[in-house]
XYZ file of C-alpha atoms in Angstrom:
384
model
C 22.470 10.197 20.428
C 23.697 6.947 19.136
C 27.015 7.252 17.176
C 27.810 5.500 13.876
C 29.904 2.157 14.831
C 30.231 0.027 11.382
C 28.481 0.453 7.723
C 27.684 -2.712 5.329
C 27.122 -2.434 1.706
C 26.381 -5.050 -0.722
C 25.294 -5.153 -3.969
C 25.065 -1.689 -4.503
C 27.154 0.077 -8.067
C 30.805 -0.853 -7.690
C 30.268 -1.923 -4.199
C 30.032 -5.649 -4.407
C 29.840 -6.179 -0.780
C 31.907 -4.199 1.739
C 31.797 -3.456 5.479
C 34.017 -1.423 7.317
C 34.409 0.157 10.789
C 33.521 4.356 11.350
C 35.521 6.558 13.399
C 35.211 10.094 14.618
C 36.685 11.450 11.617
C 36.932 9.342 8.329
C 38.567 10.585 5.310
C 38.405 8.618 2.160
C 40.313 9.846 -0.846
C 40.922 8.186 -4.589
C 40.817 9.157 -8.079
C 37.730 9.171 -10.409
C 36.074 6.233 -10.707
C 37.072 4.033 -8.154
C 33.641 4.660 -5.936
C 34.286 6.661 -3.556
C 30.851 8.478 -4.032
C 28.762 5.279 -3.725
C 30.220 4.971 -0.181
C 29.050 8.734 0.031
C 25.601 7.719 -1.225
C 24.773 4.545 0.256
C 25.333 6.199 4.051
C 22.375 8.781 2.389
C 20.292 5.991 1.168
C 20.312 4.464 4.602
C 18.889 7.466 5.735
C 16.277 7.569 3.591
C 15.111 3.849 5.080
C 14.362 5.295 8.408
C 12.420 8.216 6.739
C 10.771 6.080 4.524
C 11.995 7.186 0.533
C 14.741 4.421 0.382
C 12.831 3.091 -2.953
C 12.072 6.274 -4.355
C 15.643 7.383 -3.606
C 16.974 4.297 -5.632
C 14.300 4.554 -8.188
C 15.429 8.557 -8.863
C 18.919 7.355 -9.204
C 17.481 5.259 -12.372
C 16.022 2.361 -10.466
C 17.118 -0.933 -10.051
C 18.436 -1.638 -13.498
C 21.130 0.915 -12.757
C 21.842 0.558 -8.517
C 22.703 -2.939 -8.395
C 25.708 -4.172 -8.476
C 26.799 -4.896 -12.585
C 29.478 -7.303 -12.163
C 29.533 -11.326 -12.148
C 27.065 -12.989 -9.636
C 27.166 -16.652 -8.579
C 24.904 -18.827 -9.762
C 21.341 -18.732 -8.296
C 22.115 -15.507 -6.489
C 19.370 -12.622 -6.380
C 19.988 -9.844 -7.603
C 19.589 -7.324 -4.973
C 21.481 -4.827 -2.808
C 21.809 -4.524 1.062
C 22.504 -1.654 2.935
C 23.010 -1.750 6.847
C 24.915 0.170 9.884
C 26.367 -0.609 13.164
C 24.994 2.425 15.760
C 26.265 2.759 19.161
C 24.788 4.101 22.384
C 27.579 4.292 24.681
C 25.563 6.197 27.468
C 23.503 2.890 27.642
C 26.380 0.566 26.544
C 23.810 -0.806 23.453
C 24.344 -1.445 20.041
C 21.779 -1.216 17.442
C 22.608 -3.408 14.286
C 20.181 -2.320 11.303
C 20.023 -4.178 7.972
C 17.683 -3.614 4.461
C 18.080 -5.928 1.798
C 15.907 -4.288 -1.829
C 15.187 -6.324 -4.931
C 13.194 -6.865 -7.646
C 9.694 -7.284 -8.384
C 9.062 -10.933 -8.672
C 7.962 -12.179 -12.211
C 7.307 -15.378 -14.071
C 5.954 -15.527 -17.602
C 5.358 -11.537 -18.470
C 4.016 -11.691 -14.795
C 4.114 -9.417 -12.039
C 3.448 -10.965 -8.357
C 2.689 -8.710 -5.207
C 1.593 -4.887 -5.465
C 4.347 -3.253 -7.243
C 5.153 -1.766 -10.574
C 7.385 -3.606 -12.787
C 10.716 -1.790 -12.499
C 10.134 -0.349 -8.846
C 12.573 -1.391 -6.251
C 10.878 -3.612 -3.974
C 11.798 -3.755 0.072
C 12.925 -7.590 0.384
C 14.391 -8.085 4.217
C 14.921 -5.845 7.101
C 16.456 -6.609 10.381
C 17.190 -4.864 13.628
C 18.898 -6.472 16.289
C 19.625 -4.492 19.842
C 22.968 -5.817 21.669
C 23.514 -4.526 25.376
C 25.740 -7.526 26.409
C 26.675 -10.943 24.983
C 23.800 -11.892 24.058
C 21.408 -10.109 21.169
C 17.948 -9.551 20.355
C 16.274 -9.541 17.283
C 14.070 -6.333 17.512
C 12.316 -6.157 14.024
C 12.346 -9.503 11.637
C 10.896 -8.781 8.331
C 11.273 -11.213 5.289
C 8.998 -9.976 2.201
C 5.543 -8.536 3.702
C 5.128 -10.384 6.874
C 7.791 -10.307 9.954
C 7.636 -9.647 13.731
C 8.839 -6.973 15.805
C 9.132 -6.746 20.279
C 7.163 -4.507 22.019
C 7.708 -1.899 24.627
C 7.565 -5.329 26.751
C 9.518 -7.559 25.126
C 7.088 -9.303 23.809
C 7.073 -10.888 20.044
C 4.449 -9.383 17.541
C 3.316 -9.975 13.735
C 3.752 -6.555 11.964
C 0.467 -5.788 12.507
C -0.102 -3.882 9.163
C 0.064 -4.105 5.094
C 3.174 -3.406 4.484
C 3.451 -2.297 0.887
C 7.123 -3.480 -0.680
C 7.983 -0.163 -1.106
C 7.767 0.294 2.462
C 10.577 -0.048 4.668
C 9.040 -1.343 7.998
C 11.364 0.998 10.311
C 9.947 4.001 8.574
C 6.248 2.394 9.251
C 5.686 1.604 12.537
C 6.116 4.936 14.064
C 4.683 4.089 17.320
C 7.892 5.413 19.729
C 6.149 3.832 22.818
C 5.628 0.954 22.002
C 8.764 0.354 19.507
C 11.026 2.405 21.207
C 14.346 0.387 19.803
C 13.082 1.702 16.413
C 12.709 5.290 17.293
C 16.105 5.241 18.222
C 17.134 4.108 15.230
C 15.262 6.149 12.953
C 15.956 9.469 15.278
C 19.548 8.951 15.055
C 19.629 8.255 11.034
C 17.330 10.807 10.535
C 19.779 13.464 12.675
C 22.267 12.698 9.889
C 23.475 15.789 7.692
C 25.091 15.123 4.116
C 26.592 18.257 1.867
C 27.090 17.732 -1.365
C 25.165 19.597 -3.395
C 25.404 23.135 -2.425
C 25.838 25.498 -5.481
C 27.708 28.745 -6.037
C 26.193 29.398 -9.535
C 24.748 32.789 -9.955
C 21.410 31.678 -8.787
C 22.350 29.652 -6.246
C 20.462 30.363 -2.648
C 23.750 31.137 -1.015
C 23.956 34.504 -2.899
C 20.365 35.350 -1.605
C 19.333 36.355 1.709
C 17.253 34.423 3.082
C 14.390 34.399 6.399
C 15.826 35.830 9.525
C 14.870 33.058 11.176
C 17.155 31.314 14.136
C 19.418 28.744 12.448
C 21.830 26.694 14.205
C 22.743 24.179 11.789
C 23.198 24.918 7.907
C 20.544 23.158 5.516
C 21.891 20.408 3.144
C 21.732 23.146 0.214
C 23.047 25.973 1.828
C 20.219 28.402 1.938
C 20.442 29.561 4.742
C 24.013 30.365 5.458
C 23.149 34.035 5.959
C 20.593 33.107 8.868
C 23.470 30.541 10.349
C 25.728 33.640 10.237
C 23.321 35.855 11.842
C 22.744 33.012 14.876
C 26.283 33.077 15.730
C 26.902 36.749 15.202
C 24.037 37.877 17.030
C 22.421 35.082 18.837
C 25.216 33.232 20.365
C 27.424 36.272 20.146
C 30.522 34.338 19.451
C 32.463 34.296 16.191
C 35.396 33.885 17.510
C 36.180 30.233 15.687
C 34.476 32.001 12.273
C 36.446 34.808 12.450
C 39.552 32.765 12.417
C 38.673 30.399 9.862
C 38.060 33.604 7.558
C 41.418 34.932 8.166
C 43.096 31.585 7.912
C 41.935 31.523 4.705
C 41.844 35.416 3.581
C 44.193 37.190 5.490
C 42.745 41.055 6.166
C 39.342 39.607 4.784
C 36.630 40.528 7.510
C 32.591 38.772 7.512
C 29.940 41.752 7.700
C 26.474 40.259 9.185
C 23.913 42.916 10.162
C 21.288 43.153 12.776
C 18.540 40.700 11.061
C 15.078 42.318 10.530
C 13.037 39.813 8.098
C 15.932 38.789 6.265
C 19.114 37.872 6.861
C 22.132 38.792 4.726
C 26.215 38.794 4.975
C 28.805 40.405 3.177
C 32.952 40.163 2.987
C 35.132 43.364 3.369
C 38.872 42.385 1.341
C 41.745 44.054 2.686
C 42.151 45.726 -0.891
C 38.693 47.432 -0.838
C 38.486 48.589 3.081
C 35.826 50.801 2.861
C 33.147 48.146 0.263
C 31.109 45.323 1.499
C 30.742 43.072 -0.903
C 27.479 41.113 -0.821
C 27.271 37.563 -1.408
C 26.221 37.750 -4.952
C 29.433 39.209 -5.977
C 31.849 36.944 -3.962
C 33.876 34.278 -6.588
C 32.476 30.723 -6.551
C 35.402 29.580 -4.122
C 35.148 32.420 -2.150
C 31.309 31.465 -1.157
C 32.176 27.635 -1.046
C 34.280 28.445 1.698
C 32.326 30.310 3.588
C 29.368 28.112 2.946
C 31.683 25.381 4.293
C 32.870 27.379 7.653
C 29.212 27.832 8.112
C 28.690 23.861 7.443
C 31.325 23.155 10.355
C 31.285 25.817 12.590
C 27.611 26.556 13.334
C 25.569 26.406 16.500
C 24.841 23.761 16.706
C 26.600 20.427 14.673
C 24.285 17.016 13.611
C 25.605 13.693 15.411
C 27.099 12.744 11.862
C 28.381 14.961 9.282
C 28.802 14.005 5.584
C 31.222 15.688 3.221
C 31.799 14.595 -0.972
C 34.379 16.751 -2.564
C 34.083 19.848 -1.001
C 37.467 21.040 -2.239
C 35.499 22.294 -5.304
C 36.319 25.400 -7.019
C 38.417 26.061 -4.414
C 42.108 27.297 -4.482
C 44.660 25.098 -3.632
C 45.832 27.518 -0.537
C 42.537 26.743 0.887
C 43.171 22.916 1.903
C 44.966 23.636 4.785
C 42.328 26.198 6.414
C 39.580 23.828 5.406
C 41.667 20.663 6.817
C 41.631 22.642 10.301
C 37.805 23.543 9.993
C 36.976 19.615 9.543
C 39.116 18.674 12.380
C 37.303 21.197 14.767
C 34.381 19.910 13.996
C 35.607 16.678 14.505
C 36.094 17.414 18.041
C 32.258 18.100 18.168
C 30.320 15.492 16.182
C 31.514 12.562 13.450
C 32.798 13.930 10.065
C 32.770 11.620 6.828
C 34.804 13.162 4.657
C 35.209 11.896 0.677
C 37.494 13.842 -1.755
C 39.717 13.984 -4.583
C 42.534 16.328 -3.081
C 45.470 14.573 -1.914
C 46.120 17.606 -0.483
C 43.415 17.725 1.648
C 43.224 14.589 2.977
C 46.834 14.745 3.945
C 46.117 18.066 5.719
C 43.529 16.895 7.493
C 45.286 13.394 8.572
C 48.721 15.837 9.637
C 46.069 18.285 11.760
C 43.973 15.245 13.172
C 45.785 12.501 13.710
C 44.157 10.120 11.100
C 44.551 7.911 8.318
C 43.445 8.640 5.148
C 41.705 5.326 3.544
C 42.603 5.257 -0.072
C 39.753 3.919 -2.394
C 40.883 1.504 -5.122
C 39.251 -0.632 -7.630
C 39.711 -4.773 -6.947
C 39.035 -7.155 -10.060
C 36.135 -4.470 -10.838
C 34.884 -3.815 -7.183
C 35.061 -0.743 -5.139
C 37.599 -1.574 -2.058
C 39.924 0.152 0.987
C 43.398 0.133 0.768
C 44.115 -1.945 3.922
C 40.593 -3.723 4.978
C 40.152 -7.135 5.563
C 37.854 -9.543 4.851
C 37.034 -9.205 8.706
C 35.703 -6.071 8.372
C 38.617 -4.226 10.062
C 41.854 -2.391 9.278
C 45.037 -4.202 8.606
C 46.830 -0.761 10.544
C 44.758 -1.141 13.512
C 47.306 -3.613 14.814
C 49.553 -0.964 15.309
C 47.626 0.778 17.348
């Protein structure tokens, strides 16, 4: 599976236009307001391209009027926002470059032009280019609704269909013989996890059980933590790494996860109550964010790229360090974005693995990295 190289934003909240290289493990930390969650959400939004909601996505976040970027344009310049990534096949030795530029509806005179609603986001450019030595190919060409894209063959094509502006034309042609290039690219965004929304309120799904169904990889909300516990307790019949991670972090504290029959279910035994399981619905809020988080990075199974934003909530202080070790195993096993507020954290996790932390900062109004260049690059990779 094709690894995340590079990421491009433009246009896009506090983001006037940035683009910046992706490691194994990435760790971005800054105080409130300085956009740290954009970069968070624009890696989502590009997800949603390949699985075609990238203008509902921006139109649920308030639409247009409240995505692009608010500060000082030059003159004559549209107003629209472009998101793109970098992807890297190193089994094959090709790079896949992927670009989306969205806008807005085009009026004149109370007006609209083109089938679109008046405040919709509206799919302007896309581009795909494949590199596999020095010299590239454009795969897919799209400006407005017409374009081209190369076959199976190599051979240059119109579109071939109405695309409607909403459409992104990566998410459309869904032929995977004849476009492989594009399944590629879609496959690998689409394998892309992001957790940032799991709750521990008392009627979150975490303190439910849930189907006994064989999980290897935790859902973005968390649901099914019990049946990702019950794959690696009795499926895999290894919790050797979960076990640790639990008494890292509670010393004496011991996971209970019975046999499955149509539901699964887990419970915590404390070293002050020996003899009492406590279910998940009576765990604290931190309590089940960690444990929702060990079963984030330590499941079966692990998606190619991993997205974290601030998952030091509710959780005690004492807990950066076991979660810092948790993200850097699983950094040893897939990509990990990581975005937070906890100095702490990040500077665990840089001591454990060996990175730099990239400080977010505001620049005359614009969301930036401590230490990029205009290049696109790292001023501190020259030391390396």
């Amino acid at each position: 599976m094709p690894t995340v190289r590079e990421i491009e934003v433009a246009g896009y909240r506090s983001l006037r236009s940035i683009r910046f290289p992706v490691g194994p493990l990435s760790v971005f930390v800054g105080g409130n307001g300085t956009g740290k969650t954009n970069l968070y959400r624009a890696f989502a939004l590009l997800q949603t391209a390949g699985q075609g909601g990238l203008t509902r996505a921006l139109a649920a976040e308030g639409g247009m009027d409240s995505v692009l970027w608010a500060g000082p344009r030059r003159r004559n310049e549209p107003a629209r926002m472009r998101l793109g990534v970098e992807l890297l096949d190193e089994a094959n030795g090709q790079a896949y470059g992927y670009a989306v530029e969205v806008g807005l509806v085009p009026q004149a005179g109370g007006r609209i032009y083109g089938a679109a609603f008046a405040l919709e986001p509206q799919v302007k450019t896309e581009r795909l280019i494949v590199r596999a030595g020095a010299r590239p190919v454009t795969v897919l060409d799209r400006d407005g609704p017409t374009g081209s894209v190369r076959d199976e063959e190599g051979r240059k094509r119109p579109i071939g269909q109405d695309l409607l502006p909403t459409e992104t034309a990566l998410s459309a042609l869904q032929d995977a013989v004849r476009f492989p290039e594009l399944q590629i690219v879609r496959q690998a965004m689409g394998a892309w996890r992001f957790y940032h929304d799991i709750r521990t309120d008392a009627g979150s799904p975490l303190r439910r059980p849930c189907l006994a169904v064989t999980t290897p990889m935790l859902s973005s909300d968390g649901g099914d933590l019990a049946a990702v516990f019950a794959t690696l307790t009795h499926i895999r019949g290894d919790t050797a790494d979960l076990d640790a991670a639990i008494a890292d972090a509670f010393p004496g504290a011991r996971l209970v996860v019975p046999e499955p029959e149509r539901e699964a279910r887990f419970g915590l035994i404390l070293p002050d109550y020996p003899k009492r399981v406590f279910a998940a619905a009576e765990l604290s809020d931190g309590t089940l964010r960690y444990l929702a988080l060990a079963g984030t990075l330590l499941a079966y199974r692990l998606p190619p790229f991993l997205a974290l934003n601030e998952p030091e909530t509710s959780l005690h202080p004492d807990l950066m360090a076991p979660l810092a070790r948790m993200i850097v195993r699983a950094a040893q096993r897939t990509q990990v974005w990581l975005v937070t507020h906890s100095e702490r954290l990040a500077a665990a996790v840089a001591g454990q693995g060996g990175v730099r932390p990239r400080v977010v900062l505001k620049r005359e109004g614009a969301t930036w990295i401590d230490g990029l260049r205009l290049a696109g690059d790292f001023s501190d990779d020259d030391e390396e």
